[in-house]
PDB file of C-alpha atoms and ligand atoms in Angstrom:
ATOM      1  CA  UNK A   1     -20.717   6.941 -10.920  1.00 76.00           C
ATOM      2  CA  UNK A   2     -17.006   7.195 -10.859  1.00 92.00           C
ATOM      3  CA  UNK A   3     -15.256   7.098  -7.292  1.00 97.00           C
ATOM      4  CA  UNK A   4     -12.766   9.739  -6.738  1.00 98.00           C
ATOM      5  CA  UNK A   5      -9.649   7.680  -5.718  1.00 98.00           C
ATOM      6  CA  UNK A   6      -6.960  10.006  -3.811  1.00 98.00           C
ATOM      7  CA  UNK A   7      -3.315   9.335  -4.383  1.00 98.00           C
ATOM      8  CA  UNK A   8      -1.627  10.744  -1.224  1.00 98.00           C
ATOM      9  CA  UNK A   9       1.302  12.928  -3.263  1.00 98.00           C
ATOM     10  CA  UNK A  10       3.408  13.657  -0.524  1.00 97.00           C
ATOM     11  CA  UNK A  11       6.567  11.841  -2.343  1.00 93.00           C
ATOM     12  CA  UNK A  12       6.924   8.141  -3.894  1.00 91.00           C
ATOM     13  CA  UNK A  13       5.470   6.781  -7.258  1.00 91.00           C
ATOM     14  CA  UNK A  14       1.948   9.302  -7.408  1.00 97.00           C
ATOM     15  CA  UNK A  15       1.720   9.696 -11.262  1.00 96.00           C
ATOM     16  CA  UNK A  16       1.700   6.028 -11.929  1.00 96.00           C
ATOM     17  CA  UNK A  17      -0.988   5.551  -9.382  1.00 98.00           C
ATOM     18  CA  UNK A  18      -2.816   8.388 -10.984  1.00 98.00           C
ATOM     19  CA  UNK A  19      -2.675   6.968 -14.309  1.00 97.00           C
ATOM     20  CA  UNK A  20      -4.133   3.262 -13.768  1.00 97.00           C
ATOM     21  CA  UNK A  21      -6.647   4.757 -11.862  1.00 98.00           C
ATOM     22  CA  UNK A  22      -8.149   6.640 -14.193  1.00 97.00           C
ATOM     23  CA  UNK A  23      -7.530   3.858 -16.926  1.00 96.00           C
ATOM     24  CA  UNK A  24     -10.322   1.985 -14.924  1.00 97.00           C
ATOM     25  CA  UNK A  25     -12.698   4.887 -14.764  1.00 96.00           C
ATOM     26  CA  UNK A  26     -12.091   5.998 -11.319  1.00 98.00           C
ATOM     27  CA  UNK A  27     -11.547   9.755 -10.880  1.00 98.00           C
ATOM     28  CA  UNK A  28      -7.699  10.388  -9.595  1.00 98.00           C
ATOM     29  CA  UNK A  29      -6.883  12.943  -7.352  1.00 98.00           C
ATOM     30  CA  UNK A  30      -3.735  14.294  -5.827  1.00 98.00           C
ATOM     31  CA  UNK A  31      -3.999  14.714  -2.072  1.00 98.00           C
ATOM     32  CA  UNK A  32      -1.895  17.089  -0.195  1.00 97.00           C
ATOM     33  CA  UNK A  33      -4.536  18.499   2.074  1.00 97.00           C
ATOM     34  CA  UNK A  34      -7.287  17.392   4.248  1.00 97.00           C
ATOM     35  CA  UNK A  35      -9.718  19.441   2.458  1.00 97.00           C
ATOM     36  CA  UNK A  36      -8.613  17.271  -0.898  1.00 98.00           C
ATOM     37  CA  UNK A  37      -8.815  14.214   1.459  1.00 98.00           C
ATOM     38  CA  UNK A  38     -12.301  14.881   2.592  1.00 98.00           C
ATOM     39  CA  UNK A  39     -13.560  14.629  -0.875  1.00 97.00           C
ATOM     40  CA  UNK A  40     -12.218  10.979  -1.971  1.00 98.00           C
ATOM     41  CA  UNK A  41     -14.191   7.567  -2.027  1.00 98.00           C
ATOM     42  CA  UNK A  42     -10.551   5.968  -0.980  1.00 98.00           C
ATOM     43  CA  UNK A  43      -7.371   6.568  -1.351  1.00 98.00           C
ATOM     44  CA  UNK A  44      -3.749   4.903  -2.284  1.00 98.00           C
ATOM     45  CA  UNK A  45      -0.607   5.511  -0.619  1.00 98.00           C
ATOM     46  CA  UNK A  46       2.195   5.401  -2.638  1.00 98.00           C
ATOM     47  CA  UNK A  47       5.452   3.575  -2.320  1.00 97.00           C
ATOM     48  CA  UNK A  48       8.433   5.830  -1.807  1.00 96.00           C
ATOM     49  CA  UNK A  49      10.040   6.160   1.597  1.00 96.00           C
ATOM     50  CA  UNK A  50       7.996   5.762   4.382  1.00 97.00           C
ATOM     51  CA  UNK A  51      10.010   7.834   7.059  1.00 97.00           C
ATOM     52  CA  UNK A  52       9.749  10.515   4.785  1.00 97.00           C
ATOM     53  CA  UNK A  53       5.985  10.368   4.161  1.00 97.00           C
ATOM     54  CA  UNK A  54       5.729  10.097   7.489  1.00 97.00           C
ATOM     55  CA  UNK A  55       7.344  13.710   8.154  1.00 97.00           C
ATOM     56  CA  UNK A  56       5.789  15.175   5.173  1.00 97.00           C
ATOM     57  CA  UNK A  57       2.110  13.716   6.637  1.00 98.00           C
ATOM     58  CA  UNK A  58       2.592  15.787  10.036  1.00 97.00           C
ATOM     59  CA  UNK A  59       4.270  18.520   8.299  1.00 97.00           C
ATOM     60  CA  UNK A  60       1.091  18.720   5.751  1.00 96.00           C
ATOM     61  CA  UNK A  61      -1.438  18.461   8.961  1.00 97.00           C
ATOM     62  CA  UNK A  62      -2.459  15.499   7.164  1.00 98.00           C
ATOM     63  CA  UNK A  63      -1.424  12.563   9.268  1.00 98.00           C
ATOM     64  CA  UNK A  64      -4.385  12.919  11.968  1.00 98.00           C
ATOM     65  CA  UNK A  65      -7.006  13.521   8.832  1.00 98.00           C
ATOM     66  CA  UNK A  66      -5.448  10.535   7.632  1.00 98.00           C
ATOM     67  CA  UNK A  67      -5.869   8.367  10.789  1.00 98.00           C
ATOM     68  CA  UNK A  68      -9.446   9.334  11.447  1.00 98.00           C
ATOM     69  CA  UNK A  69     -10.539   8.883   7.573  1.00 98.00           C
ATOM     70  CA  UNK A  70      -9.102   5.121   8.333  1.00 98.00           C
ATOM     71  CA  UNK A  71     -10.993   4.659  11.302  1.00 97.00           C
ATOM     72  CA  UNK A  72     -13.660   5.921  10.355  1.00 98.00           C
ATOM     73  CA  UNK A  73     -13.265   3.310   6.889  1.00 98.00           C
ATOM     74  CA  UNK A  74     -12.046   5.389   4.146  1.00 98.00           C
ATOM     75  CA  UNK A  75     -10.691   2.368   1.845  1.00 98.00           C
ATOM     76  CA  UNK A  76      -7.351   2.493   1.418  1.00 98.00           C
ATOM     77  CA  UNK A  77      -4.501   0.748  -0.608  1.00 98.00           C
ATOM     78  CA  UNK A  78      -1.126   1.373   0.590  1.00 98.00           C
ATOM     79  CA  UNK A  79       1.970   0.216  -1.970  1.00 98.00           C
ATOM     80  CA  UNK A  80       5.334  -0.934  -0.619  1.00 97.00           C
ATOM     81  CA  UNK A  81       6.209   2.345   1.913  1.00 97.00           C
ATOM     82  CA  UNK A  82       2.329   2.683   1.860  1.00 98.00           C
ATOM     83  CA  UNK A  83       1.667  -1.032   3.094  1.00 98.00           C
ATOM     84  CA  UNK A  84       4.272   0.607   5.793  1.00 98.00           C
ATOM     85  CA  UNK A  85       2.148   3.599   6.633  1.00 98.00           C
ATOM     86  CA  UNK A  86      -1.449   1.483   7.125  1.00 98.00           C
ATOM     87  CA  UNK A  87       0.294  -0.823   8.623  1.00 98.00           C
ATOM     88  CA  UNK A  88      -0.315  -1.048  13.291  1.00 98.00           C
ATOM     89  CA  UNK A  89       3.125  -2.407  13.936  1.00 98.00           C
ATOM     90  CA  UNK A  90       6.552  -1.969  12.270  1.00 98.00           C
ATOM     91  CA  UNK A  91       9.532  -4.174  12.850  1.00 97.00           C
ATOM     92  CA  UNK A  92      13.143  -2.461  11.973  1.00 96.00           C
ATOM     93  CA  UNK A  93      11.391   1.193  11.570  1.00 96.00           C
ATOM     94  CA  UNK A  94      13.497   4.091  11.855  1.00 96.00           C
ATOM     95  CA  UNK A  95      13.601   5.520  15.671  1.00 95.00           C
ATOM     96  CA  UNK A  96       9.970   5.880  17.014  1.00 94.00           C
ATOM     97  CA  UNK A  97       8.429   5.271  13.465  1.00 97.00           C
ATOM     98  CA  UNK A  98       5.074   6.344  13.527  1.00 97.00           C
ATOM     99  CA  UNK A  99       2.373   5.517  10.909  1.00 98.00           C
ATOM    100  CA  UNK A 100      -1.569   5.967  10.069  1.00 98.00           C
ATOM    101  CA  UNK A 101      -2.317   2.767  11.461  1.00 98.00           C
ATOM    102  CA  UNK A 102      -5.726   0.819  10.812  1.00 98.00           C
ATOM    103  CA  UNK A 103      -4.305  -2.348   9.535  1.00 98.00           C
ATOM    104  CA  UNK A 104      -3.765  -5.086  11.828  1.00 98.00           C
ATOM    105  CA  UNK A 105      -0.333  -6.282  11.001  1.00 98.00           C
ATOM    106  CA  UNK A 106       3.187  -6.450  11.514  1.00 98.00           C
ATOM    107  CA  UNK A 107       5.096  -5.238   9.140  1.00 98.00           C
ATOM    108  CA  UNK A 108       9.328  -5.906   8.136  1.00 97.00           C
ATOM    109  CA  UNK A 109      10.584  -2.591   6.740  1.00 96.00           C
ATOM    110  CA  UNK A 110      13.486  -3.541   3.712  1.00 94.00           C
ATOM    111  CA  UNK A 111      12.432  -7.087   5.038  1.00 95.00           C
ATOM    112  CA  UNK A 112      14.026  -8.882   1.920  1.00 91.00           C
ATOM    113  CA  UNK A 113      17.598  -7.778   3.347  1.00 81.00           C
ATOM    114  CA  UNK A 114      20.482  -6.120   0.614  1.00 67.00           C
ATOM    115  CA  UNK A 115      21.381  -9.378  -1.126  1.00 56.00           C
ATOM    116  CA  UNK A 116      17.571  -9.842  -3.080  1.00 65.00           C
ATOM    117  CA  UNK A 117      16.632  -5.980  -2.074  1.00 80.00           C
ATOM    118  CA  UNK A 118      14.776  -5.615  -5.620  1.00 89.00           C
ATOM    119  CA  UNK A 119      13.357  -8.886  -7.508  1.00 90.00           C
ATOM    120  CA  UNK A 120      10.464  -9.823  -9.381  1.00 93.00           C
ATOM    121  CA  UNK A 121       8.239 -12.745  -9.434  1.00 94.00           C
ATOM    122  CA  UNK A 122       5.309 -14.322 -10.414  1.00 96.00           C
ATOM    123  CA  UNK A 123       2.801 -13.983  -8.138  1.00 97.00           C
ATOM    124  CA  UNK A 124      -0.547 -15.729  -7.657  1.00 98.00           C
ATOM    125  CA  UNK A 125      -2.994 -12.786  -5.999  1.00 98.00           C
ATOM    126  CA  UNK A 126      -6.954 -14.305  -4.475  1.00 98.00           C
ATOM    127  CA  UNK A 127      -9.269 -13.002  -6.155  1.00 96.00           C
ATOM    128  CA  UNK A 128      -7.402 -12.874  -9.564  1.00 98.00           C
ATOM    129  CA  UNK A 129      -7.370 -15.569 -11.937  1.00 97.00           C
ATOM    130  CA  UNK A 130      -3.707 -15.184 -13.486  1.00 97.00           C
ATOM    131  CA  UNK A 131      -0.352 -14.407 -11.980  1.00 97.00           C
ATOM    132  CA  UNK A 132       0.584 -10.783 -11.586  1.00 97.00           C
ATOM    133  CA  UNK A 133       4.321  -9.600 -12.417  1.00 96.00           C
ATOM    134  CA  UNK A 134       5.211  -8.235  -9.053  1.00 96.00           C
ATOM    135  CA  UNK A 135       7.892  -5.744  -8.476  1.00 96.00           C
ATOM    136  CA  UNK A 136       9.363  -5.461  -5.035  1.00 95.00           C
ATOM    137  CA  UNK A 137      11.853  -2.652  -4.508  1.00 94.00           C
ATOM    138  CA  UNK A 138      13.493  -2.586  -0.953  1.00 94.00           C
ATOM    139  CA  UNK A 139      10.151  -3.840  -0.043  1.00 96.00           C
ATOM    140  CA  UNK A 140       8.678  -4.754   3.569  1.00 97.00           C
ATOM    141  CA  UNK A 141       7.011  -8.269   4.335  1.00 97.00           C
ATOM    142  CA  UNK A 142       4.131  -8.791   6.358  1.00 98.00           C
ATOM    143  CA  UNK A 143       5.432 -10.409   9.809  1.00 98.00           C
ATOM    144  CA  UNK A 144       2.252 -10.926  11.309  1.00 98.00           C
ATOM    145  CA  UNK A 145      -1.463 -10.278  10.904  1.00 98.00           C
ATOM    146  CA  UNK A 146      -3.979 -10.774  13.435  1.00 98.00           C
ATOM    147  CA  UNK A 147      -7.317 -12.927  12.457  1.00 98.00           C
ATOM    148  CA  UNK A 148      -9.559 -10.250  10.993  1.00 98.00           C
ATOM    149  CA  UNK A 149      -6.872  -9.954   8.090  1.00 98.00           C
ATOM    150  CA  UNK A 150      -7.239 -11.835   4.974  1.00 98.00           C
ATOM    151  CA  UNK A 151      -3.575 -13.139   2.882  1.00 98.00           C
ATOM    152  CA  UNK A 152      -4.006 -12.448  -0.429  1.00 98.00           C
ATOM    153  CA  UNK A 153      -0.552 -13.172  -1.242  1.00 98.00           C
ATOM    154  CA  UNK A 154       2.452 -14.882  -0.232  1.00 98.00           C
ATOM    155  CA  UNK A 155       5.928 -15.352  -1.964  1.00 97.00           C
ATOM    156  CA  UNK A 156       6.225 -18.241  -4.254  1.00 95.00           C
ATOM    157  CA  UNK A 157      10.295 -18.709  -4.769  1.00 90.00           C
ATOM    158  CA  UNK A 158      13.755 -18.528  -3.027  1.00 87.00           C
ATOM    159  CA  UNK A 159      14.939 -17.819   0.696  1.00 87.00           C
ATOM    160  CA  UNK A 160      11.426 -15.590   1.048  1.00 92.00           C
ATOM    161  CA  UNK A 161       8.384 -18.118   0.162  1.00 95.00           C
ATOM    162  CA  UNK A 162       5.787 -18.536   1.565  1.00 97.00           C
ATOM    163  CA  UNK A 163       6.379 -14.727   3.019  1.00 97.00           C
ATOM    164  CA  UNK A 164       2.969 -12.488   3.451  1.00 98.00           C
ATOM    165  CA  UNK A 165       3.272  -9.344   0.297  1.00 98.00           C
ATOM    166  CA  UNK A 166      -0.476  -8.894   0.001  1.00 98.00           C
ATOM    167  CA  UNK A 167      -3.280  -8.642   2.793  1.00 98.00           C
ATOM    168  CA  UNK A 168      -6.957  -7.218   3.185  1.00 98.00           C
ATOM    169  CA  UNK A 169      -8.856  -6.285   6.180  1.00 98.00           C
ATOM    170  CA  UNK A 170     -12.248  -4.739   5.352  1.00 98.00           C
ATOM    171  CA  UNK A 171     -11.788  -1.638   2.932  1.00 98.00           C
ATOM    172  CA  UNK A 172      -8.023  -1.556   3.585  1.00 98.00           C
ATOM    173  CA  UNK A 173      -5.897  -3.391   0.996  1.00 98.00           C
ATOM    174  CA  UNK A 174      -2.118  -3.156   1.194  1.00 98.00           C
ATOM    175  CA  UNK A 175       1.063  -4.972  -1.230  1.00 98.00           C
ATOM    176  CA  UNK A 176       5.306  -5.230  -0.720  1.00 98.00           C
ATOM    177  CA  UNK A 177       5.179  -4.866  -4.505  1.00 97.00           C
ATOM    178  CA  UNK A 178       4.358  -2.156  -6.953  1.00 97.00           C
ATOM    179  CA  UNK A 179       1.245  -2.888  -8.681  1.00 97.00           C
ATOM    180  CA  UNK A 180       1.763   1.028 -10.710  1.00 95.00           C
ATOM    181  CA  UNK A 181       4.950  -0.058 -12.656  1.00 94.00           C
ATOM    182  CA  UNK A 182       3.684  -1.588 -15.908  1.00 88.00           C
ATOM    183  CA  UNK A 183       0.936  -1.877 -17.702  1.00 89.00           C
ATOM    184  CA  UNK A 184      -1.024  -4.443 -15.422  1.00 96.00           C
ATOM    185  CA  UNK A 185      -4.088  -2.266 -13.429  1.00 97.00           C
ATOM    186  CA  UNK A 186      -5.682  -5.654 -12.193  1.00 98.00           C
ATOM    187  CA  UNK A 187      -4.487  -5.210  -8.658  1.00 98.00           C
ATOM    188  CA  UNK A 188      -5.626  -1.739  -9.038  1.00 98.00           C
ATOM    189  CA  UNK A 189      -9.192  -3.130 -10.141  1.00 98.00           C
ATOM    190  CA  UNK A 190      -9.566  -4.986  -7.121  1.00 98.00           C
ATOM    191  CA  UNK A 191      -9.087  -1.913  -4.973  1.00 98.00           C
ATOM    192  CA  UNK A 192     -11.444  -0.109  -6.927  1.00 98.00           C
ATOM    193  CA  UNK A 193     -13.825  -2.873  -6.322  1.00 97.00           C
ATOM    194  CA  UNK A 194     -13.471  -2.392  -2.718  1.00 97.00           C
ATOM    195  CA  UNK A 195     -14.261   1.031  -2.820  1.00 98.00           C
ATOM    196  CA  UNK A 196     -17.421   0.587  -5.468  1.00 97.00           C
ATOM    197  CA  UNK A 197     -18.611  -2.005  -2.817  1.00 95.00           C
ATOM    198  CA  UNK A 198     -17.728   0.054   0.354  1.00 89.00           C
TER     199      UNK A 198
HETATM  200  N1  LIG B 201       9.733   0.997  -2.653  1.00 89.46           N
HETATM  201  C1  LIG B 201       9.378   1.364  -1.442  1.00 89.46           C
HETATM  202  O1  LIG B 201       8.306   1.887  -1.198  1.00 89.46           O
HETATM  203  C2  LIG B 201      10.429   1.137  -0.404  1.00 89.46           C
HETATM  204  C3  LIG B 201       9.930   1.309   1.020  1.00 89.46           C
HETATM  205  C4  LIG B 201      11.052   1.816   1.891  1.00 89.46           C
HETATM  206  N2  LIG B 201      12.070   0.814   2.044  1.00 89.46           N
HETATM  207  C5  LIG B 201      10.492   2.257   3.238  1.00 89.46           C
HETATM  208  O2  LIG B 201      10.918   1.853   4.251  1.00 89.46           O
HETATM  209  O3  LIG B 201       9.599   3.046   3.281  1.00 89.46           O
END
């Protein structure tokens, strides 16, 4: 069986999401509503702006659907502004930032400061066996995470190694970097993994 896979399509990078989903035989969704929540197997949030998704979310009457489906352990994958949105704790938010919540984790918004602000690199991810071509773009860092949350990645070059871009915590999965742009769905597989498994 297929799992339907939810992109939340509020605003950000959806239709890339969409597509390397479906390319490994999950079924892609748009959600905008709770009833099109209700009927996913997991779910990605998007990279994009996460003050903005934020709005949209309450505006939509999707941000409390959203927090209980995490609690009650919808898998989820949030991207860049959605590492943001799964994320507990934010450092450098905008003015009483709120987010889902569910992952245990601090989280640096536009962490890599204006200098580096977009970069790639080579990046070694657990649980695959080559590097992935990661794409960061104004991208947070994770600060913190508390024990029950697994590194998956960390930066390998310049002023930022050794900095936290990829963590999981049960079914939630999260990445600073854009796993959509290009033609690379391994990061994708793993979430899709998770959600076979959940
Ligand atoms: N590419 C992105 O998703 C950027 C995230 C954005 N800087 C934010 O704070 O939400």
């Amino acid at each position: 069986m297929s799992p339907t896979i939810g992109v939340l399509a509020l605003q950000g990078d959806v239709l890339e999401h969409l597509a390397a989903l479906r390319s490994l035989g999950a079924e892609p969704v748009s959600v905008r509503r709770p009833a099109e929540l209700a009927a996913c197997d997991g779910l990605v949030i998007p990279g994009g702006e996460s003050t903005t998704m934020i709005k949209l979310a309450t505006l939509f009457d999707l941000l409390e659907p959203l927090r209980e489906a995490v609690r009650g352990g919808l898998p989820a994958f949030g991207t860049c502004a959605g590492m943001i949105m799964l994320a507990d704790r934010i450092e450098d938010g905008a003015a009483g930032q709120e987010t889902i919540g569910g992952l245990h984790i601090t989280v640096r918004r536009n962490a890599f400061g204006r200098q580096v602000d977009s970069f790639e690199e080579d990046l070694h991810v657990d649980g695959l066996a080559d590097p992935v071509r990661a794409v960061f773009i104004r991208a947070p860092w994770v600060e913190a995470v508390d024990d029950d949350v697994e590194v998956l990645a960390r930066v390998e070059d310049g002023p930022a190694a050794g900095r936290i871009v990829a963590v999981r915590q049960g079914p939630l999965m999260a990445t600073s970097f854009h796993p959509e742009v290009g033609s690379d769905d391994r990061v994708h597989g793993l979430f899709v993994d998770l959600v076979r498994s959940a």
